[in-house]
């Protein structure tokens, strides 16, 4: 079952995404962020990737 995102979680994802400029930065922050938000690393990565793509940064996919 999927959990819906609260407005606070959306704000956090938006803010974190605005601070990440390289895929390695995302790999460094997602474990801590996933624990804080009680989400999996994969879900947090997808949220960040989706936001980067929405900004027009195509190909911003992080290999596992």
mmCIF file with all atom_site columns, C-alpha atoms in Angstrom:
data_model
loop_
_atom_site.group_PDB
_atom_site.id
_atom_site.type_symbol
_atom_site.label_atom_id
_atom_site.label_alt_id
_atom_site.label_comp_id
_atom_site.label_asym_id
_atom_site.label_entity_id
_atom_site.label_seq_id
_atom_site.pdbx_PDB_ins_code
_atom_site.Cartn_x
_atom_site.Cartn_y
_atom_site.Cartn_z
_atom_site.occupancy
_atom_site.B_iso_or_equiv
_atom_site.pdbx_formal_charge
_atom_site.auth_seq_id
_atom_site.auth_comp_id
_atom_site.auth_asym_id
_atom_site.auth_atom_id
_atom_site.pdbx_PDB_model_num
ATOM 1  C CA . UNK A 1 1  ? 0.000  0.000  0.000   1.00 0.00 ? 1  UNK A CA 1
ATOM 2  C CA . UNK A 1 2  ? 1.375  3.407  -0.884  1.00 0.00 ? 2  UNK A CA 1
ATOM 3  C CA . UNK A 1 3  ? 1.516  6.286  1.520   1.00 0.00 ? 3  UNK A CA 1
ATOM 4  C CA . UNK A 1 4  ? 0.430  9.694  0.367   1.00 0.00 ? 4  UNK A CA 1
ATOM 5  C CA . UNK A 1 5  ? 2.832  12.562 0.793   1.00 0.00 ? 5  UNK A CA 1
ATOM 6  C CA . UNK A 1 6  ? 2.038  15.285 3.290   1.00 0.00 ? 6  UNK A CA 1
ATOM 7  C CA . UNK A 1 7  ? 2.560  18.899 2.312   1.00 0.00 ? 7  UNK A CA 1
ATOM 8  C CA . UNK A 1 8  ? 5.554  18.963 4.655   1.00 0.00 ? 8  UNK A CA 1
ATOM 9  C CA . UNK A 1 9  ? 7.132  15.982 2.884   1.00 0.00 ? 9  UNK A CA 1
ATOM 10 C CA . UNK A 1 10 ? 6.615  17.657 -0.483  1.00 0.00 ? 10 UNK A CA 1
ATOM 11 C CA . UNK A 1 11 ? 8.317  20.806 0.784   1.00 0.00 ? 11 UNK A CA 1
ATOM 12 C CA . UNK A 1 12 ? 11.232 18.762 2.125   1.00 0.00 ? 12 UNK A CA 1
ATOM 13 C CA . UNK A 1 13 ? 11.627 16.915 -1.184  1.00 0.00 ? 13 UNK A CA 1
ATOM 14 C CA . UNK A 1 14 ? 11.503 20.201 -3.119  1.00 0.00 ? 14 UNK A CA 1
ATOM 15 C CA . UNK A 1 15 ? 14.086 21.810 -0.834  1.00 0.00 ? 15 UNK A CA 1
ATOM 16 C CA . UNK A 1 16 ? 16.455 18.833 -0.882  1.00 0.00 ? 16 UNK A CA 1
ATOM 17 C CA . UNK A 1 17 ? 16.152 18.575 -4.664  1.00 0.00 ? 17 UNK A CA 1
ATOM 18 C CA . UNK A 1 18 ? 17.101 22.249 -5.021  1.00 0.00 ? 18 UNK A CA 1
ATOM 19 C CA . UNK A 1 19 ? 20.307 21.598 -3.037  1.00 0.00 ? 19 UNK A CA 1
ATOM 20 C CA . UNK A 1 20 ? 21.453 18.551 -5.034  1.00 0.00 ? 20 UNK A CA 1
ATOM 21 C CA . UNK A 1 21 ? 23.587 19.279 -8.076  1.00 0.00 ? 21 UNK A CA 1
ATOM 22 C CA . UNK A 1 22 ? 25.261 15.931 -8.711  1.00 0.00 ? 22 UNK A CA 1
ATOM 23 C CA . UNK A 1 23 ? 23.997 12.340 -8.504  1.00 0.00 ? 23 UNK A CA 1
ATOM 24 C CA . UNK A 1 24 ? 26.636 11.489 -5.881  1.00 0.00 ? 24 UNK A CA 1
ATOM 25 C CA . UNK A 1 25 ? 25.090 14.105 -3.584  1.00 0.00 ? 25 UNK A CA 1
ATOM 26 C CA . UNK A 1 26 ? 21.745 12.383 -3.909  1.00 0.00 ? 26 UNK A CA 1
ATOM 27 C CA . UNK A 1 27 ? 23.285 9.003  -3.116  1.00 0.00 ? 27 UNK A CA 1
ATOM 28 C CA . UNK A 1 28 ? 24.781 10.526 0.038   1.00 0.00 ? 28 UNK A CA 1
ATOM 29 C CA . UNK A 1 29 ? 21.556 12.107 1.358   1.00 0.00 ? 29 UNK A CA 1
ATOM 30 C CA . UNK A 1 30 ? 18.890 9.533  0.462   1.00 0.00 ? 30 UNK A CA 1
ATOM 31 C CA . UNK A 1 31 ? 19.660 7.014  3.251   1.00 0.00 ? 31 UNK A CA 1
ATOM 32 C CA . UNK A 1 32 ? 19.221 9.633  5.985   1.00 0.00 ? 32 UNK A CA 1
ATOM 33 C CA . UNK A 1 33 ? 16.225 11.250 4.302   1.00 0.00 ? 33 UNK A CA 1
ATOM 34 C CA . UNK A 1 34 ? 14.511 7.900  3.828   1.00 0.00 ? 34 UNK A CA 1
ATOM 35 C CA . UNK A 1 35 ? 14.884 7.141  7.541   1.00 0.00 ? 35 UNK A CA 1
ATOM 36 C CA . UNK A 1 36 ? 13.546 10.565 8.535   1.00 0.00 ? 36 UNK A CA 1
ATOM 37 C CA . UNK A 1 37 ? 10.544 10.303 6.199   1.00 0.00 ? 37 UNK A CA 1
ATOM 38 C CA . UNK A 1 38 ? 9.982  6.579  6.859   1.00 0.00 ? 38 UNK A CA 1
ATOM 39 C CA . UNK A 1 39 ? 10.303 5.794  3.138   1.00 0.00 ? 39 UNK A CA 1
ATOM 40 C CA . UNK A 1 40 ? 12.591 3.483  1.203   1.00 0.00 ? 40 UNK A CA 1
ATOM 41 C CA . UNK A 1 41 ? 15.755 4.800  -0.447  1.00 0.00 ? 41 UNK A CA 1
ATOM 42 C CA . UNK A 1 42 ? 14.244 3.974  -3.828  1.00 0.00 ? 42 UNK A CA 1
ATOM 43 C CA . UNK A 1 43 ? 11.124 6.031  -3.194  1.00 0.00 ? 43 UNK A CA 1
ATOM 44 C CA . UNK A 1 44 ? 13.165 9.029  -2.067  1.00 0.00 ? 44 UNK A CA 1
ATOM 45 C CA . UNK A 1 45 ? 15.470 8.707  -5.110  1.00 0.00 ? 45 UNK A CA 1
ATOM 46 C CA . UNK A 1 46 ? 12.477 8.563  -7.451  1.00 0.00 ? 46 UNK A CA 1
ATOM 47 C CA . UNK A 1 47 ? 10.984 11.688 -5.888  1.00 0.00 ? 47 UNK A CA 1
ATOM 48 C CA . UNK A 1 48 ? 14.239 13.575 -6.414  1.00 0.00 ? 48 UNK A CA 1
ATOM 49 C CA . UNK A 1 49 ? 14.709 12.198 -9.933  1.00 0.00 ? 49 UNK A CA 1
ATOM 50 C CA . UNK A 1 50 ? 11.136 13.142 -10.878 1.00 0.00 ? 50 UNK A CA 1
ATOM 51 C CA . UNK A 1 51 ? 11.692 16.681 -9.631  1.00 0.00 ? 51 UNK A CA 1
ATOM 52 C CA . UNK A 1 52 ? 14.991 16.963 -11.553 1.00 0.00 ? 52 UNK A CA 1
ATOM 53 C CA . UNK A 1 53 ? 13.276 15.713 -14.709 1.00 0.00 ? 53 UNK A CA 1
ATOM 54 C CA . UNK A 1 54 ? 10.472 18.245 -14.191 1.00 0.00 ? 54 UNK A CA 1
ATOM 55 C CA . UNK A 1 55 ? 13.157 20.935 -14.141 1.00 0.00 ? 55 UNK A CA 1
ATOM 56 C CA . UNK A 1 56 ? 14.223 19.749 -17.580 1.00 0.00 ? 56 UNK A CA 1
ATOM 57 C CA . UNK A 1 57 ? 17.267 17.780 -16.444 1.00 0.00 ? 57 UNK A CA 1
ATOM 58 C CA . UNK A 1 58 ? 16.750 14.741 -18.614 1.00 0.00 ? 58 UNK A CA 1
ATOM 59 C CA . UNK A 1 59 ? 18.843 11.670 -17.986 1.00 0.00 ? 59 UNK A CA 1
ATOM 60 C CA . UNK A 1 60 ? 19.113 12.417 -14.282 1.00 0.00 ? 60 UNK A CA 1
ATOM 61 C CA . UNK A 1 61 ? 18.759 8.777  -13.353 1.00 0.00 ? 61 UNK A CA 1
ATOM 62 C CA . UNK A 1 62 ? 21.057 7.309  -10.765 1.00 0.00 ? 62 UNK A CA 1
ATOM 63 C CA . UNK A 1 63 ? 22.326 3.778  -11.288 1.00 0.00 ? 63 UNK A CA 1
ATOM 64 C CA . UNK A 1 64 ? 21.814 1.458  -8.330  1.00 0.00 ? 64 UNK A CA 1
#
